[in-house]
CSV table of C-alpha atoms in Angstrom, one decimal:
chain,number,residue,atom,x,y,z
A,1,MET,CA,-0.2,0.0,0.0
A,2,LYS,CA,1.9,3.4,-0.4
A,3,LEU,CA,1.1,6.7,1.1
A,4,HIS,CA,0.5,9.6,-0.5
A,5,PRO,CA,3.3,11.8,0.0
A,6,THR,CA,2.1,14.3,1.8
A,7,ARG,CA,0.7,12.5,4.0
A,8,ALA,CA,3.6,11.8,4.6
A,9,LEU,CA,5.7,14.9,5.2
A,10,ALA,CA,3.1,15.4,7.7
A,11,GLY,CA,3.6,12.4,9.6
A,12,LEU,CA,7.6,12.9,9.9
A,13,ALA,CA,6.9,16.5,11.0
A,14,LEU,CA,4.9,15.2,13.6
A,15,ALA,CA,7.4,12.8,14.4
A,16,LEU,CA,10.0,15.6,14.8
A,17,ALA,CA,7.9,17.8,16.8
A,18,VAL,CA,7.8,15.4,19.0
A,19,PHE,CA,11.3,14.2,19.3
A,20,ARG,CA,12.1,18.0,19.8
A,21,ALA,CA,9.8,18.4,22.5
A,22,ALA,CA,10.8,15.3,24.3
A,23,ALA,CA,14.0,16.5,24.5
A,24,ALA,CA,13.6,20.1,25.2
A,25,GLU,CA,11.8,19.1,28.6
A,26,PRO,CA,14.5,18.9,31.5
A,27,SER,CA,15.5,15.6,33.2
A,28,ASP,CA,15.9,14.6,36.6
A,29,ALA,CA,18.8,16.8,38.6
A,30,VAL,CA,21.8,15.7,39.3
A,31,GLU,CA,22.8,16.3,42.8
A,32,LEU,CA,26.4,17.3,43.6
A,33,THR,CA,28.6,17.8,46.9
A,34,LEU,CA,31.3,19.8,46.3
A,35,ALA,CA,34.0,21.1,49.3
A,36,VAL,CA,34.9,25.2,49.3
A,37,GLY,CA,37.9,26.2,47.0
A,38,ALA,CA,37.1,22.2,44.5
A,39,GLY,CA,35.9,22.5,41.0
A,40,ILE,CA,34.6,19.6,38.6
A,41,VAL,CA,34.4,19.4,35.5
A,42,ILE,CA,30.8,18.5,34.1
A,43,ASP,CA,30.7,16.4,30.6
A,44,CYS,CA,27.9,18.3,28.3
A,45,PRO,CA,26.1,17.3,25.3
A,46,PRO,CA,27.6,19.0,22.3
A,47,ALA,CA,27.2,22.3,21.3
A,48,VAL,CA,27.0,24.0,24.6
A,49,VAL,CA,25.1,27.3,24.5
A,50,ARG,CA,24.4,28.6,27.5
A,51,VAL,CA,25.3,28.0,31.2
A,52,ALA,CA,23.3,29.9,33.9
A,53,ALA,CA,23.6,29.5,38.0
A,54,SER,CA,20.9,30.4,40.6
A,55,SER,CA,23.8,31.7,42.8
A,56,PRO,CA,26.8,32.5,41.4
A,57,GLU,CA,27.9,33.7,44.9
A,58,ILE,CA,28.2,30.1,45.9
A,59,VAL,CA,28.9,28.3,42.8
A,60,ASP,CA,30.3,29.7,39.4
A,61,THR,CA,31.0,28.0,36.2
A,62,VAL,CA,32.9,28.6,33.4
A,63,THR,CA,32.9,27.2,29.4
A,64,ALA,CA,35.9,24.6,28.7
A,65,SER,CA,35.0,23.4,25.6
A,66,ARG,CA,32.2,23.1,23.2
A,67,HIS,CA,31.3,20.0,26.0
A,68,GLU,CA,33.0,20.8,29.0
A,69,VAL,CA,31.3,23.2,31.6
A,70,ILE,CA,33.4,23.9,35.5
A,71,PHE,CA,32.1,24.3,38.9
A,72,HIS,CA,34.3,26.0,40.9
A,73,ALA,CA,32.8,25.9,44.8
A,74,LYS,CA,33.6,29.4,46.3
A,75,ALA,CA,31.4,29.7,49.2
A,76,VAL,CA,29.6,27.4,51.8
A,77,GLY,CA,25.5,26.8,50.7
A,78,ARG,CA,23.4,25.0,47.1
A,79,ALA,CA,22.7,26.9,43.8
A,80,THR,CA,21.0,25.7,40.6
A,81,MET,CA,22.6,24.9,37.7
A,82,VAL,CA,20.8,24.5,34.3
A,83,VAL,CA,23.5,24.4,31.1
A,84,TRP,CA,21.7,24.0,27.4
A,85,SER,CA,23.4,22.8,24.5
A,86,LYS,CA,22.8,23.9,20.6
A,87,SER,CA,20.3,20.6,20.1
A,88,GLY,CA,18.2,21.4,22.7
A,89,VAL,CA,19.1,19.5,25.3
A,90,ARG,CA,19.0,21.0,28.9
A,91,ARG,CA,20.8,19.3,32.5
A,92,THR,CA,20.0,20.7,35.9
A,93,TYR,CA,22.8,20.1,38.4
A,94,ASN,CA,21.8,20.5,42.2
A,95,VAL,CA,25.1,21.7,43.9
A,96,THR,CA,25.7,21.6,47.6
A,97,VAL,CA,28.8,23.5,48.4
A,98,ASP,CA,30.4,22.1,52.2
A,99,PRO,CA,33.3,23.6,53.9
A,100,ASP,CA,37.1,21.4,53.5
A,101,LEU,CA,36.2,19.3,56.3
A,102,ARG,CA,40.0,17.4,55.9
A,103,PRO,CA,42.2,19.6,57.6
A,104,MET,CA,39.6,19.5,60.8
A,105,SER,CA,39.6,15.6,60.6
A,106,ARG,CA,43.2,15.0,59.9
A,107,LEU,CA,43.9,17.2,62.9
A,108,LEU,CA,40.8,15.5,65.4
A,109,ARG,CA,42.7,11.9,64.4
A,110,GLU,CA,46.1,13.6,65.1
A,111,THR,CA,45.1,14.6,68.3
A,112,PHE,CA,42.9,12.0,69.7
A,113,PRO,CA,44.4,9.1,68.0
A,114,SER,CA,42.5,6.4,70.3
A,115,GLU,CA,38.9,7.8,69.8
A,116,ALA,CA,36.2,7.8,67.1
A,117,ILE,CA,34.8,11.3,66.5
A,118,GLU,CA,33.8,12.4,63.0
A,119,VAL,CA,33.0,15.8,62.2
A,120,ARG,CA,29.8,16.8,60.2
A,121,ALA,CA,28.8,19.7,58.5
A,122,SER,CA,25.9,21.9,58.4
A,123,ARG,CA,24.8,25.4,56.6
A,124,ASP,CA,26.0,27.4,59.2
A,125,SER,CA,28.5,25.2,61.7
A,126,LEU,CA,30.2,22.0,62.4
A,127,ALA,CA,29.2,18.9,64.2
A,128,LEU,CA,30.7,16.1,66.3
A,129,VAL,CA,29.5,12.9,65.9
A,130,GLY,CA,31.0,10.0,67.5
A,131,ARG,CA,32.1,8.5,70.7
A,132,ALA,CA,34.4,9.8,73.5
A,133,SER,CA,36.0,7.9,76.1
A,134,SER,CA,35.9,10.7,78.6
A,135,GLN,CA,34.0,13.9,78.9
A,136,ALA,CA,37.2,15.7,78.9
A,137,VAL,CA,38.3,14.7,75.6
A,138,ALA,CA,34.8,15.9,74.0
A,139,ASP,CA,35.2,18.9,75.6
A,140,ARG,CA,38.5,19.3,74.5
A,141,ALA,CA,37.8,18.0,71.2
A,142,LEU,CA,34.7,21.2,70.9
A,143,ALA,CA,37.3,23.4,71.8
A,144,LEU,CA,39.8,22.5,69.2
A,145,VAL,CA,36.7,22.7,66.1
A,146,ALA,CA,35.4,26.0,68.2
A,147,ALA,CA,38.7,27.6,67.7
A,148,THR,CA,38.3,28.0,64.0
A,149,VAL,CA,34.4,27.4,63.3
A,150,LYS,CA,32.0,29.5,64.9
A,151,GLY,CA,28.9,28.0,66.2
A,152,ALA,CA,30.4,23.9,66.4
A,153,VAL,CA,28.5,21.5,68.7
A,154,SER,CA,29.3,18.5,70.3
A,155,ASN,CA,26.8,15.3,69.5
A,156,LEU,CA,29.9,12.8,70.4
A,157,GLU,CA,28.5,10.0,72.7
A,158,VAL,CA,30.1,9.9,76.1
A,159,ALA,CA,31.2,6.4,77.9
A,160,PRO,CA,30.1,5.9,81.6
A,161,PRO,CA,32.8,7.0,83.2
A,162,PRO,CA,34.8,4.2,85.4
A,163,PRO,CA,34.2,4.4,89.5
A,164,GLU,CA,36.2,6.9,90.7
A,165,SER,CA,39.2,6.3,92.3
A,166,GLN,CA,39.0,7.1,96.4
A,167,ILE,CA,42.1,7.9,98.6
A,168,LEU,CA,42.7,6.6,102.1
A,169,LEU,CA,45.1,9.0,103.6
A,170,ARG,CA,46.2,7.5,107.1
A,171,VAL,CA,47.8,10.0,109.4
A,172,ARG,CA,49.5,10.3,112.6
A,173,PHE,CA,49.5,13.4,114.9
A,174,ALA,CA,52.7,12.1,118.0
A,175,GLU,CA,53.0,15.0,120.1
A,176,LEU,CA,55.7,14.3,123.2
A,177,ASN,CA,55.4,17.7,125.9
A,178,ARG,CA,58.1,17.4,128.4
A,179,THR,CA,58.0,19.8,131.3
A,180,ALA,CA,60.9,20.3,134.4
A,181,ALA,CA,60.6,22.3,137.5
A,182,ARG,CA,62.8,23.7,140.2
A,183,ASP,CA,61.4,26.0,142.9
A,184,PHE,CA,63.8,27.0,146.6
A,185,GLY,CA,63.0,29.5,148.8
A,186,VAL,CA,63.3,30.4,152.0
A,187,ASN,CA,60.3,32.3,154.3
A,188,LEU,CA,61.0,33.5,158.0
A,189,LEU,CA,59.0,34.3,161.0
A,190,SER,CA,59.1,35.3,164.6
A,191,THR,CA,55.9,35.0,166.8
A,192,GLY,CA,58.7,36.7,169.4
A,193,ALA,CA,62.1,36.0,169.5
A,194,LEU,CA,64.7,38.4,170.1
A,195,ASN,CA,61.4,40.3,171.5
A,196,MET,CA,60.5,41.6,167.6
A,197,PRO,CA,57.0,39.7,165.7
A,198,GLY,CA,57.3,40.0,161.8
A,199,GLY,CA,59.0,37.8,159.3
A,200,ILE,CA,61.3,38.2,156.2
A,201,ALA,CA,60.3,36.6,152.7
A,202,THR,CA,61.0,36.9,149.1
A,203,GLY,CA,57.7,37.9,147.9
A,204,GLN,CA,58.4,34.9,145.6
A,205,PHE,CA,56.0,32.3,147.3
A,206,PRO,CA,53.6,32.5,150.0
A,207,SER,CA,54.2,33.5,153.6
A,208,GLY,CA,52.7,33.9,157.1
A,209,THR,CA,50.1,37.1,157.8
A,210,LEU,CA,50.5,38.6,160.6
A,211,SER,CA,46.7,39.5,161.6
A,212,SER,CA,46.9,40.2,165.7
A,213,ILE,CA,49.6,40.4,168.5
A,214,ALA,CA,48.8,36.6,170.1
A,215,GLY,CA,52.3,35.9,171.2
A,216,THR,CA,54.0,35.5,175.0
A,217,LEU,CA,57.3,38.1,174.9
A,218,PRO,CA,59.8,37.5,178.1
A,219,ALA,CA,60.8,41.3,177.9
A,220,ALA,CA,58.3,44.2,179.2
A,221,THR,CA,55.8,43.7,177.1
A,222,LEU,CA,54.9,40.2,178.6
A,223,GLY,CA,51.9,38.6,178.1
A,224,THR,CA,51.6,40.4,174.2
A,225,GLN,CA,50.9,37.7,171.7
A,226,THR,CA,50.8,37.5,167.9
A,227,THR,CA,48.9,35.6,165.7
A,228,PHE,CA,50.1,34.8,162.0
A,229,SER,CA,47.6,33.8,159.3
A,230,LEU,CA,49.2,30.3,157.4
A,231,SER,CA,47.6,30.5,153.7
A,232,ASP,CA,50.5,28.2,152.1
A,233,ILE,CA,53.1,26.4,154.6
A,234,LEU,CA,55.0,25.3,151.4
A,235,ASN,CA,56.5,21.4,151.4
A,236,VAL,CA,58.3,22.3,154.6
A,237,PHE,CA,57.6,24.0,157.6
A,238,ALA,CA,58.9,24.0,161.3
A,239,PHE,CA,58.5,25.8,164.3
A,240,ARG,CA,60.3,26.8,167.5
A,241,PRO,CA,57.9,27.5,170.5
A,242,ASP,CA,60.7,28.4,173.1
A,243,LEU,CA,62.6,30.5,170.8
A,244,ASN,CA,59.5,31.7,169.5
A,245,LEU,CA,60.9,31.4,165.5
A,246,GLY,CA,59.4,29.1,162.3
A,247,VAL,CA,60.8,28.4,159.3
A,248,LEU,CA,59.1,28.1,155.8
A,249,ILE,CA,61.2,26.6,153.3
A,250,ARG,CA,59.7,25.4,149.7
A,251,ASP,CA,62.1,23.2,148.0
A,252,LEU,CA,60.3,21.4,144.9
A,253,GLN,CA,61.9,19.4,141.8
A,254,THR,CA,58.9,18.4,139.1
A,255,ARG,CA,59.1,16.4,135.8
A,256,GLY,CA,56.0,16.0,133.4
A,257,LEU,CA,55.2,14.0,130.7
A,258,LEU,CA,52.3,14.7,128.1
A,259,GLN,CA,51.9,12.6,125.3
A,260,ILE,CA,49.0,13.0,122.7
A,261,LEU,CA,48.2,10.5,119.4
A,262,ALA,CA,46.1,10.7,116.9
A,263,GLU,CA,45.2,8.9,114.2
A,264,PRO,CA,42.6,10.5,112.3
A,265,ASN,CA,41.9,8.2,108.2
A,266,LEU,CA,40.3,10.4,106.0
A,267,VAL,CA,38.7,8.8,102.5
A,268,ALA,CA,38.4,11.0,99.9
A,269,THR,CA,37.8,10.8,95.7
A,270,SER,CA,40.5,12.2,93.7
A,271,GLY,CA,40.3,15.5,93.5
A,272,LYS,CA,38.5,16.2,96.2
A,273,GLU,CA,39.3,18.3,99.5
A,274,ALA,CA,38.7,16.5,103.1
A,275,SER,CA,39.1,17.7,106.6
A,276,PHE,CA,39.3,16.3,109.9
A,277,LEU,CA,39.0,18.1,113.5
A,278,ALA,CA,39.3,16.8,116.6
A,279,GLY,CA,38.6,19.5,119.0
A,280,GLY,CA,35.8,21.1,120.1
A,281,GLU,CA,34.9,25.1,119.5
A,282,PHE,CA,35.3,28.0,122.3
A,283,PRO,CA,32.7,31.2,122.5
A,284,VAL,CA,33.8,34.8,121.7
A,285,PRO,CA,31.7,37.7,121.8
A,286,VAL,CA,31.9,40.3,119.5
A,287,ALA,CA,29.9,43.6,119.3
A,288,GLN,CA,27.3,44.6,116.8
A,289,GLY,CA,27.3,48.2,114.9
A,290,GLY,CA,24.8,49.8,113.2
A,291,ALA,CA,21.3,49.6,114.0
A,292,ALA,CA,22.3,47.0,116.6
A,293,ALA,CA,25.0,48.8,118.5
A,294,GLY,CA,26.1,47.7,121.3
A,295,ALA,CA,24.5,44.2,121.4
A,296,ILE,CA,27.1,41.4,122.0
A,297,SER,CA,26.5,38.1,120.1
A,298,VAL,CA,29.1,35.3,120.5
A,299,GLN,CA,30.7,33.2,117.7
A,300,TYR,CA,32.4,29.9,117.9
A,301,LYS,CA,36.4,29.5,117.0
A,302,GLU,CA,37.5,26.0,116.6
A,303,PHE,CA,40.7,24.2,118.3
A,304,GLY,CA,42.4,20.8,118.3
A,305,ILE,CA,43.8,18.8,116.0
A,306,ARG,CA,42.7,19.8,112.3
A,307,LEU,CA,44.3,18.1,109.0
A,308,SER,CA,42.8,18.8,105.3
A,309,PHE,CA,44.2,17.2,102.3
A,310,LEU,CA,43.6,17.4,98.6
A,311,PRO,CA,44.7,14.3,96.9
A,312,GLN,CA,44.8,13.7,93.3
A,313,LEU,CA,45.9,10.4,91.4
A,314,THR,CA,48.5,11.3,88.6
A,315,THR,CA,49.4,9.3,85.0
A,316,HIS,CA,52.1,7.9,86.7
A,317,HIS,CA,50.4,6.4,89.2
A,318,THR,CA,51.6,8.4,92.0
A,319,ILE,CA,49.2,10.6,94.5
A,320,ARG,CA,50.2,14.2,94.6
A,321,LEU,CA,48.9,15.5,98.2
A,322,HIS,CA,48.1,19.3,98.9
A,323,VAL,CA,48.2,19.3,103.0
A,324,LYS,CA,46.8,21.5,106.0
A,325,PRO,CA,47.8,20.2,109.4
A,326,GLU,CA,47.5,22.0,112.3
A,327,VAL,CA,47.5,21.4,116.5
A,328,SER,CA,45.8,24.1,118.1
A,329,ALA,CA,45.4,24.7,122.0
A,330,LEU,CA,44.1,27.3,124.7
A,331,ASP,CA,45.9,29.9,126.2
A,332,PHE,CA,44.2,32.0,129.1
A,333,ALA,CA,47.6,33.3,130.3
A,334,SER,CA,48.0,34.8,126.6
A,335,GLY,CA,44.3,36.2,126.7
A,336,VAL,CA,42.2,39.3,127.4
A,337,THR,CA,39.4,40.2,129.2
A,338,LEU,CA,36.9,42.2,127.3
A,339,SER,CA,33.6,43.4,129.0
A,340,GLY,CA,33.9,40.8,131.3
A,341,PHE,CA,34.2,37.9,129.3
A,342,LYS,CA,37.3,36.0,129.6
A,343,ILE,CA,38.8,35.5,126.0
A,344,PRO,CA,41.8,32.7,125.7
A,345,ALA,CA,44.4,32.9,122.9
A,346,LEU,CA,45.4,29.9,120.4
A,347,THR,CA,48.7,28.6,120.4
A,348,ALA,CA,48.6,27.2,117.3
A,349,ARG,CA,51.0,24.9,115.2
A,350,ARG,CA,50.5,24.4,111.5
A,351,LEU,CA,52.1,23.7,108.6
A,352,GLU,CA,51.4,23.5,104.0
A,353,THR,CA,52.7,22.0,101.8
A,354,ASP,CA,52.7,19.7,98.8
A,355,ILE,CA,54.1,16.0,97.7
A,356,GLU,CA,53.8,13.6,95.3
A,357,LEU,CA,54.1,9.9,97.1
A,358,GLY,CA,53.8,6.4,95.7
A,359,GLU,CA,50.5,4.3,97.2
A,360,GLY,CA,51.4,3.1,100.2
A,361,GLN,CA,54.5,5.6,101.2
A,362,SER,CA,55.1,7.6,103.8
A,363,PHE,CA,56.5,11.2,104.8
A,364,VAL,CA,57.2,12.9,107.9
A,365,ILE,CA,56.7,16.5,108.8
A,366,GLY,CA,59.3,16.7,112.2
A,367,GLY,CA,61.2,19.7,113.5
A,368,LEU,CA,58.3,21.2,115.2
A,369,ILE,CA,59.8,22.3,118.6
A,370,ASP,CA,58.7,24.6,121.0
A,371,ASP,CA,61.4,25.1,123.4
A,372,ARG,CA,61.1,27.3,126.5
A,373,VAL,CA,63.3,27.7,129.6
A,374,ILE,CA,61.8,30.4,132.5
A,375,GLU,CA,63.7,31.1,135.7
A,376,ASN,CA,62.5,34.0,138.1
A,377,LEU,CA,64.5,34.6,140.6
A,378,SER,CA,64.1,37.0,144.1
A,379,GLN,CA,65.9,38.1,146.8
A,380,VAL,CA,66.3,40.7,149.4
A,381,PRO,CA,68.8,43.2,148.6
A,382,GLY,CA,71.3,43.1,151.5
A,383,LEU,CA,70.6,40.1,153.0
A,384,ALA,CA,71.3,37.8,150.2
A,385,GLN,CA,75.0,38.9,150.0
A,386,ILE,CA,75.8,37.4,153.5
A,387,PRO,CA,77.8,34.6,152.4
A,388,VAL,CA,76.4,31.3,153.6
A,389,LEU,CA,73.2,32.6,155.2
A,390,GLY,CA,72.8,34.6,152.1
A,391,ALA,CA,70.7,31.3,150.4
A,392,LEU,CA,68.4,31.6,153.2
A,393,PHE,CA,67.9,35.3,151.3
A,394,LYS,CA,66.6,34.0,148.0
A,395,SER,CA,64.2,32.5,146.1
A,396,ARG,CA,64.9,30.3,142.9
A,397,SER,CA,62.1,28.7,140.0
A,398,VAL,CA,63.4,27.8,137.2
A,399,THR,CA,60.4,26.0,134.6
A,400,LYS,CA,61.6,24.0,131.4
A,401,THR,CA,59.3,22.9,129.0
A,402,LYS,CA,59.9,21.3,125.4
A,403,THR,CA,57.5,20.3,123.2
A,404,GLU,CA,57.7,18.1,119.8
A,405,LEU,CA,55.0,17.2,117.3
A,406,ILE,CA,55.6,14.6,114.6
A,407,VAL,CA,53.0,14.5,112.1
A,408,LEU,CA,53.0,10.5,109.6
A,409,VAL,CA,50.9,10.8,106.9
A,410,THR,CA,50.4,8.1,104.3
A,411,PRO,CA,48.6,7.5,101.2
A,412,GLU,CA,46.5,4.7,100.0
A,413,THR,CA,44.2,3.5,96.8
A,414,ALA,CA,40.8,2.3,98.6
A,415,LEU,CA,38.0,0.2,96.3
A,416,PRO,CA,34.6,-0.4,98.4
A,417,ALA,CA,34.6,-4.0,99.8
A,418,THR,CA,32.4,-5.7,98.0
A,419,GLY,CA,32.1,-8.8,100.8
A,420,PRO,CA,30.3,-9.0,104.0
A,421,ARG,CA,30.7,-5.0,105.8
A,422,ALA,CA,32.7,-5.1,108.8
A,423,GLN,CA,30.9,-4.8,111.9
A,424,PRO,CA,32.6,-2.8,114.7
A,425,VAL,CA,33.7,-5.6,118.2
A,426,MET,CA,32.6,-5.2,121.7
A,427,PRO,CA,34.9,-6.9,124.2
A,428,GLN,CA,31.9,-7.9,126.4
A,429,PRO,CA,28.1,-7.6,125.1
A,430,PHE,CA,27.0,-4.2,126.5
A,431,LEU,CA,23.8,-5.3,127.2
A,432,GLY,CA,22.6,-9.7,127.1
A,433,PRO,CA,19.5,-10.9,126.8
A,434,ALA,CA,17.2,-10.6,130.3
A,435,VAL,CA,17.5,-14.4,132.0
A,436,LEU,CA,14.6,-15.3,134.4
A,437,SER,CA,15.3,-18.5,136.9
A,438,PRO,CA,12.7,-20.8,137.0
A,439,ALA,CA,12.1,-19.5,140.6
A,440,THR,CA,11.3,-16.0,139.6
A,441,ALA,CA,9.8,-16.5,135.8
A,442,PRO,CA,5.5,-15.7,135.6
A,443,PRO,CA,3.7,-18.8,135.3
A,444,SER,CA,2.8,-17.6,131.8
A,445,ALA,CA,6.4,-18.3,130.9
A,446,ALA,CA,6.5,-22.1,132.3
A,447,LYS,CA,7.0,-24.7,130.0
A,448,PRO,CA,3.9,-26.9,129.5
């Protein structure tokens, strides 16, 4: 069957129009991802006639040849590129431009080689993803990224921390106080010797006080009497009634020894401070000001044996300690009296030091020595210079005090006990169960 030439030409024209229309329709857009500063060569249909970009400040284009176009990423963002060919073919490219993360990723791998940390980019910021072994590592990684990019966030998964190490500090306070005293003095009193009542004393130690005349005198004042009141007969007292002469002698020698030992044991977490106080508090009146001027309030000050320390485990498996031991005591002799209140002073010995030890090792803080000598000499002028007998008119008191404090510190790591809980062992039961004898038991307690 033969077709008419006119009809054949019309069908061919219709088919060509449909082909051209189909070719002119846009195809599916191609998704591309580029880093800032990178470029890519796109192979296009022959005879490229036009290239258009929705955001030239993000992606720029350069026609390299009749069938090659170069896309150059200039800034972070997203742009649509359309390329037309002479034949009517049109291609669309959706280009996403991200920051160049390779230097940052390389820096994270070099800084944290054992961590699974990756960096992801969003439009305006960077995000850290992955897993960190500790919160400290996560914070350091975020600080590293934030130093170069603003708005960085951390989405790292942090592994649960292991149980914190506990530090047991065994402390021994040893104080030795040695005291030696030597007193010697002679006081003379007369109730009528040589027809004269009276007394001779240096005044350093108590003597008899003449209160009334009650003694019998053998002279013209016969019948007169003298009476002495003795407040302290010291430790040697002699009186001759026939001579009306008495003597009080103080001759003492004292030696004292005081030992104080405190053994506080403290447990603290690494990096946390712990403190201990064995002593008490004494009141101190404080005058108020302002509207309550003249009012007296009371504040309490601590004294005794105090210890505070800050332990820290190091990477070398040693224990670094900041230790502040202190020993204080009340001193009423150096106190003050304010508004009728007797406020004692404090004698304190304290020190503060840093030291690093291995577990179980000890260090000693010594040399805290307080050595005092107090000597008082009293004499009667003139009479004290008489040979031999001058010693009766002299008195002497010598006191020597020597105190030494030693602090012994031993740090150890401690773990929670997993076995049965330790209970205090009493040497004898405090109160046993009540046991009734058969004779005193009530009828209800009798066994059937």
